[in-house]
Each structure stands twice: as structure tokens, then as C-alpha cells.
mmCIF file of C-alpha atoms in Angstrom:
data_model
loop_
_atom_site.group_PDB
_atom_site.id
_atom_site.type_symbol
_atom_site.label_atom_id
_atom_site.label_comp_id
_atom_site.label_asym_id
_atom_site.label_seq_id
_atom_site.Cartn_x
_atom_site.Cartn_y
_atom_site.Cartn_z
ATOM 1 C CA MET A 1 51.604 7.291 39.477
ATOM 2 C CA ARG A 2 51.762 8.497 35.764
ATOM 3 C CA ILE A 3 54.123 5.495 35.226
ATOM 4 C CA GLY A 4 51.413 3.183 36.649
ATOM 5 C CA VAL A 5 48.436 4.854 34.616
ATOM 6 C CA LEU A 6 50.554 4.844 31.575
ATOM 7 C CA LEU A 7 50.977 1.034 31.823
ATOM 8 C CA LEU A 8 47.827 0.188 32.168
ATOM 9 C CA LEU A 9 46.225 2.288 29.403
ATOM 10 C CA THR A 10 49.427 0.623 27.398
ATOM 11 C CA SER A 11 47.829 -2.689 28.458
ATOM 12 C CA PHE A 12 44.734 -1.549 27.441
ATOM 13 C CA GLY A 13 45.215 -0.294 24.019
ATOM 14 C CA CYS A 14 46.930 -3.756 23.494
ATOM 15 C CA ASN A 15 44.165 -5.936 24.520
ATOM 16 C CA THR A 16 40.955 -4.672 23.070
ATOM 17 C CA ASP A 17 40.973 -7.047 20.169
ATOM 18 C CA LEU A 18 40.661 -9.457 22.505
ATOM 19 C CA ILE A 19 37.502 -7.697 23.135
ATOM 20 C CA GLU A 20 34.707 -9.194 21.140
ATOM 21 C CA SER A 21 32.412 -6.910 19.246
ATOM 22 C CA PRO A 22 28.519 -7.460 18.500
ATOM 23 C CA ASP A 23 27.548 -9.606 16.181
ATOM 24 C CA PRO A 24 25.705 -7.168 13.157
ATOM 25 C CA ALA A 25 22.395 -7.856 13.851
ATOM 26 C CA PRO A 26 20.134 -9.627 11.043
ATOM 27 C CA THR A 27 19.584 -7.881 7.755
ATOM 28 C CA SER A 28 16.975 -10.059 5.645
ATOM 29 C CA VAL A 29 14.571 -12.800 6.364
ATOM 30 C CA ARG A 30 17.352 -15.329 5.419
ATOM 31 C CA GLU A 31 19.569 -14.395 7.706
ATOM 32 C CA ARG A 32 17.635 -14.689 10.366
ATOM 33 C CA LEU A 33 16.610 -18.103 9.893
ATOM 34 C CA GLU A 34 20.325 -18.610 10.355
ATOM 35 C CA ASP A 35 19.600 -18.906 13.822
ATOM 36 C CA ARG A 36 16.477 -20.844 15.313
ATOM 37 C CA THR A 37 13.450 -18.484 15.458
ATOM 38 C CA ARG A 38 10.544 -18.569 16.852
ATOM 39 C CA LEU A 39 7.093 -17.149 16.207
ATOM 40 C CA LEU A 40 4.293 -16.001 18.323
ATOM 41 C CA VAL A 41 0.617 -17.115 16.949
ATOM 42 C CA ASP A 42 -1.777 -14.397 17.198
ATOM 43 C CA GLY A 43 -4.902 -15.826 18.559
ATOM 44 C CA PRO A 44 -7.447 -13.311 16.974
ATOM 45 C CA LEU A 45 -5.779 -13.263 13.130
ATOM 46 C CA SER A 46 -5.167 -17.489 12.994
ATOM 47 C CA GLY A 47 -8.593 -19.997 13.141
ATOM 48 C CA GLY A 48 -9.708 -22.857 12.184
ATOM 49 C CA ALA A 49 -12.403 -25.243 11.759
ATOM 50 C CA ILE A 50 -13.781 -28.876 11.943
ATOM 51 C CA THR A 51 -16.695 -31.337 10.873
ATOM 52 C CA ALA A 52 -18.621 -32.565 13.755
ATOM 53 C CA GLN A 53 -21.524 -34.983 12.736
ATOM 54 C CA ARG A 54 -23.829 -37.503 14.458
ATOM 55 C CA HIS A 55 -25.502 -41.071 12.796
ATOM 56 C CA VAL A 56 -29.074 -40.257 12.916
ATOM 57 C CA ALA A 57 -32.213 -43.221 11.812
ATOM 58 C CA GLY A 58 -31.804 -44.049 7.923
ATOM 59 C CA GLY A 59 -27.969 -44.125 8.389
ATOM 60 C CA ALA A 60 -27.549 -40.418 7.294
ATOM 61 C CA TRP A 61 -24.714 -38.361 8.811
ATOM 62 C CA GLU A 62 -26.110 -34.913 10.018
ATOM 63 C CA GLY A 63 -23.948 -31.888 11.507
ATOM 64 C CA GLY A 64 -21.636 -29.350 9.927
ATOM 65 C CA ALA A 65 -18.887 -27.317 10.671
ATOM 66 C CA VAL A 66 -17.649 -26.225 14.111
ATOM 67 C CA ASP A 67 -15.478 -22.985 14.305
ATOM 68 C CA LEU A 68 -11.997 -23.374 16.308
ATOM 69 C CA HIS A 69 -10.762 -20.299 18.257
ATOM 70 C CA ILE A 70 -7.050 -20.206 18.649
ATOM 71 C CA ARG A 71 -5.935 -19.545 22.550
ATOM 72 C CA ASN A 72 -2.358 -19.271 21.931
ATOM 73 C CA GLY A 73 0.731 -20.621 20.373
ATOM 74 C CA GLU A 74 4.351 -21.053 18.457
ATOM 75 C CA VAL A 75 5.963 -22.003 15.326
ATOM 76 C CA LEU A 76 9.664 -22.684 15.565
ATOM 77 C CA VAL A 77 11.858 -22.440 12.697
ATOM 78 C CA SER A 78 15.631 -22.326 10.656
ATOM 79 C CA SER A 79 17.252 -22.378 7.441
ATOM 80 C CA ASP A 80 20.783 -23.678 6.086
ATOM 81 C CA ALA A 81 23.382 -22.874 3.429
ATOM 82 C CA SER A 82 21.137 -25.291 1.418
ATOM 83 C CA ASP A 83 17.940 -22.973 1.484
ATOM 84 C CA ALA A 84 16.400 -25.919 3.342
ATOM 85 C CA LEU A 85 13.996 -24.873 6.072
ATOM 86 C CA THR A 86 13.746 -27.166 9.277
ATOM 87 C CA LEU A 87 10.475 -26.629 10.639
ATOM 88 C CA ASP A 88 10.931 -28.283 14.765
ATOM 89 C CA GLY A 89 8.568 -26.938 16.429
ATOM 90 C CA LEU A 90 4.723 -26.391 16.333
ATOM 91 C CA GLN A 91 2.141 -26.111 19.194
ATOM 92 C CA VAL A 92 -1.614 -24.682 18.962
ATOM 93 C CA SER A 93 -4.398 -24.684 21.980
ATOM 94 C CA PHE A 94 -7.885 -24.046 21.356
ATOM 95 C CA GLU A 95 -10.490 -22.621 22.775
ATOM 96 C CA ASP A 96 -12.993 -25.189 24.614
ATOM 97 C CA LEU A 97 -14.887 -26.473 21.455
ATOM 98 C CA GLN A 98 -18.484 -26.329 22.259
ATOM 99 C CA ILE A 99 -20.155 -29.819 20.672
ATOM 100 C CA PRO A 100 -23.261 -28.684 18.271
ATOM 101 C CA PRO A 101 -26.479 -29.600 20.969
ATOM 102 C CA GLY A 102 -27.530 -33.287 19.708
ATOM 103 C CA ILE A 103 -24.477 -34.693 18.564
ATOM 104 C CA PHE A 104 -24.370 -36.843 22.387
ATOM 105 C CA GLY A 105 -28.155 -36.458 21.994
ATOM 106 C CA SER A 106 -29.252 -34.063 24.897
ATOM 107 C CA ARG A 107 -26.445 -34.723 26.927
ATOM 108 C CA ASP A 108 -23.821 -31.607 27.071
ATOM 109 C CA ALA A 109 -20.552 -31.889 25.402
ATOM 110 C CA LYS A 110 -17.357 -30.409 24.578
ATOM 111 C CA LEU A 111 -13.771 -30.674 23.897
ATOM 112 C CA VAL A 112 -11.359 -28.969 26.268
ATOM 113 C CA ASN A 113 -7.584 -28.648 26.425
ATOM 114 C CA VAL A 114 -7.410 -29.061 22.879
ATOM 115 C CA ARG A 115 -3.914 -29.122 21.231
ATOM 116 C CA LEU A 116 -2.144 -29.858 18.104
ATOM 117 C CA ASP A 117 1.103 -30.422 18.108
ATOM 118 C CA LEU A 118 4.665 -31.497 15.872
ATOM 119 C CA ARG A 119 5.376 -34.830 16.589
ATOM 120 C CA ASN A 120 8.852 -34.894 14.640
ATOM 121 C CA GLU A 121 11.093 -32.277 13.300
ATOM 122 C CA LEU A 122 10.683 -31.853 9.313
ATOM 123 C CA ARG A 123 13.147 -30.137 7.271
ATOM 124 C CA ALA A 124 12.963 -30.010 3.503
ATOM 125 C CA PRO A 125 13.491 -27.849 0.647
ATOM 126 C CA ALA A 126 11.701 -24.545 0.068
ATOM 127 C CA GLN A 127 11.677 -21.608 -2.329
ATOM 128 C CA TRP A 128 12.992 -18.456 -1.818
ATOM 129 C CA LEU A 129 11.722 -15.733 -4.177
ATOM 130 C CA SER A 130 13.974 -13.745 -1.997
ATOM 131 C CA ASP A 131 15.940 -12.890 0.467
ATOM 132 C CA ASP A 132 12.507 -11.809 2.385
ATOM 133 C CA GLU A 133 10.245 -14.064 1.066
ATOM 134 C CA VAL A 134 10.255 -18.167 1.564
ATOM 135 C CA HIS A 135 7.759 -20.859 0.636
ATOM 136 C CA LEU A 136 7.767 -24.268 1.897
ATOM 137 C CA GLN A 137 4.909 -27.303 0.724
ATOM 138 C CA ALA A 138 5.337 -30.567 2.824
ATOM 139 C CA ASN A 139 3.447 -32.513 4.678
ATOM 140 C CA LEU A 140 3.990 -32.659 8.367
ATOM 141 C CA ASP A 141 3.737 -35.348 11.374
ATOM 142 C CA VAL A 142 1.518 -33.704 13.664
ATOM 143 C CA SER A 143 -0.950 -34.839 16.834
ATOM 144 C CA LEU A 144 -4.492 -33.406 17.666
ATOM 145 C CA THR A 145 -5.325 -34.142 21.483
ATOM 146 C CA TRP A 146 -8.283 -32.908 23.440
ATOM 147 C CA GLU A 147 -10.434 -33.829 26.354
ATOM 148 C CA LEU A 148 -13.933 -35.062 26.363
ATOM 149 C CA LEU A 149 -16.574 -33.357 28.568
ATOM 150 C CA LEU A 150 -19.834 -34.293 28.745
ATOM 151 C CA ASP A 151 -22.461 -32.615 31.324
ATOM 152 C CA GLY A 152 -19.150 -31.544 33.092
ATOM 153 C CA ALA A 153 -17.292 -35.199 33.194
ATOM 154 C CA ALA A 154 -14.686 -36.856 31.344
ATOM 155 C CA ALA A 155 -15.580 -39.297 29.051
ATOM 156 C CA PRO A 156 -12.955 -41.908 28.519
ATOM 157 C CA LEU A 157 -12.272 -41.501 24.998
ATOM 158 C CA GLY A 158 -9.275 -41.306 22.833
ATOM 159 C CA SER A 159 -7.656 -38.384 20.159
ATOM 160 C CA PRO A 160 -7.657 -38.957 16.388
ATOM 161 C CA LYS A 161 -4.487 -40.703 15.269
ATOM 162 C CA LEU A 162 -3.868 -38.554 12.398
ATOM 163 C CA PRO A 163 -1.694 -39.078 8.687
ATOM 164 C CA LEU A 164 0.312 -36.885 7.462
ATOM 165 C CA VAL A 165 -1.488 -33.628 7.036
ATOM 166 C CA PRO A 166 -0.391 -30.943 4.155
ATOM 167 C CA ALA A 167 0.533 -27.924 5.206
ATOM 168 C CA GLU A 168 2.012 -25.015 2.911
ATOM 169 C CA LEU A 169 3.928 -22.329 5.324
ATOM 170 C CA VAL A 170 5.074 -18.834 4.003
ATOM 171 C CA LEU A 171 7.442 -16.379 5.617
ATOM 172 C CA THR A 172 8.314 -12.691 4.667
ATOM 173 C CA GLY A 173 9.339 -9.265 6.380
ATOM 174 C CA THR A 174 12.904 -8.199 7.059
ATOM 175 C CA GLY A 175 15.623 -9.047 9.680
ATOM 176 C CA GLU A 176 14.064 -7.397 12.361
ATOM 177 C CA HIS A 177 10.441 -8.744 11.628
ATOM 178 C CA VAL A 178 8.994 -12.174 10.197
ATOM 179 C CA ASN A 179 5.487 -13.013 9.924
ATOM 180 C CA ALA A 180 5.274 -16.508 9.125
ATOM 181 C CA GLU A 181 1.321 -18.034 7.471
ATOM 182 C CA LEU A 182 1.331 -21.356 8.114
ATOM 183 C CA SER A 183 -2.171 -23.531 6.300
ATOM 184 C CA VAL A 184 -3.361 -26.365 7.380
ATOM 185 C CA ARG A 185 -5.799 -28.697 6.315
ATOM 186 C CA ALA A 186 -6.938 -32.577 7.241
ATOM 187 C CA GLU A 187 -9.369 -34.450 4.921
ATOM 188 C CA GLY A 188 -11.378 -37.234 5.702
ATOM 189 C CA GLU A 189 -12.434 -38.512 8.866
ATOM 190 C CA LEU A 190 -10.383 -37.895 11.880
ATOM 191 C CA TRP A 191 -12.163 -39.537 14.944
ATOM 192 C CA SER A 192 -15.234 -41.799 15.728
ATOM 193 C CA TRP A 193 -16.926 -43.247 18.672
ATOM 194 C CA ALA A 194 -19.477 -46.159 18.442
ATOM 195 C CA ASN A 195 -20.216 -45.137 14.963
ATOM 196 C CA LEU A 196 -22.494 -42.477 16.020
ATOM 197 C CA VAL A 197 -20.112 -39.780 16.049
ATOM 198 C CA LYS A 198 -17.403 -38.214 13.667
ATOM 199 C CA LEU A 199 -15.234 -35.861 13.625
ATOM 200 C CA SER A 200 -13.765 -34.628 10.037
ATOM 201 C CA GLU A 201 -12.403 -32.178 7.700
ATOM 202 C CA LEU A 202 -10.117 -30.323 9.967
ATOM 203 C CA THR A 203 -8.413 -26.327 8.211
ATOM 204 C CA LEU A 204 -6.092 -24.440 9.956
ATOM 205 C CA THR A 205 -4.867 -20.941 9.097
ATOM 206 C CA LEU A 206 -1.883 -19.633 11.491
ATOM 207 C CA ASP A 207 -0.246 -15.476 12.022
ATOM 208 C CA ALA A 208 2.489 -15.951 13.707
ATOM 209 C CA ASN A 209 5.460 -13.147 13.855
ATOM 210 C CA LEU A 210 8.613 -12.147 15.972
#
């Protein structure tokens, strides 16, 4: 019996090298981003605005900025040995957007199911200020989608087709915690309807973290 136990222990000892030890935890943002990292958008710390206007008599446009309140979202990012960053996921969902009174006459108008999504993966050179801070400036291929409700009924109007949108991404933190600040600005007219209503000048600032 003792011989059997000794043989078992000896066999176990000889095979300890076969047991894989866990990978060490990342010690910096650079090491953390070697793997695809999912950062969740903090709604209360994020926000933006879009300008809504209507055409009035005399050819003028009137309206103003409408605040965008963010419900949730995520940013998916990684880095590689060449110091480039890859942004292969960006999704932001917004609270329903109330259109200012008068834009659609006397009708109550709002945009629901408002979403911003990254259409195509982006890989671009980044500027590393240290192993725990990196900056990226690039043009993003994004889509903005919504559903328009007039007096509670869906209206068959399309969403805008956006040009490439300038963006700046700053990542800071440690190996255990990564914070992202993403700023996006789409200038000019984004969407119009019958030359009576238009949306323009989208600005967005996201705070996301691991």
C-alpha cells in the first residue's frame, strides 16, 4: 500500500511541469490592451448635443441644440507590437430625443431607438506618452440610426448617412483599470426632411472604463 502511495506521489511530482501556471496579470495599460479590451460607457458621465432646426418664412432656419442623454454603450479596443490601436467595436444607445416644439408644426415629435455604431474596424498609429497613456486621432466610419415618432406614430423617414467622423481617443489607467475618453464631432448637415427640418452639428463625449 505504501509503495502504491509513493509511486502515485512520485508520478504527480514528475508531472508538475505539465500543469500550466496562470498568466501574470497585466501591469500597465499597454499590457492590458494586448488582449481585446471591452470598456463600458458611463452614461451619467457622457453626453452630447445635436442641432435641430426648422425652415420658417423668409428662408431662415430657426431652432437650437438638443441635449443627447446616453443610456449605455461599449468600446472595444486593442493594441499590437507596432504601437497601433485597433478600435473594432463602438456602440452607443441614447435616451429618446424630444424634438423642440414647432419643428414639426403642432405635432409632438421624438426620436426613439437612437443608436451610434461603428461600421468598420479601425486600425491606426497611436501616440504612447507612457505605458499607461495613449492617444489616437482618426476618422471613424459610424452609422447613426433612429425611429421618428409623430404624435406616437412611426413616420417613414430615414436616418442620416454620415461622412467619416473625426474622433479623438485617450486611454489612461493601469493594468487593472483602463479609462477611455472618446470625443466625436460631425460637422455640417446630417439629415433633412423636405427642406423643412434638418439636424446638424453632432458632438459627443464618452467616458468608458474597464
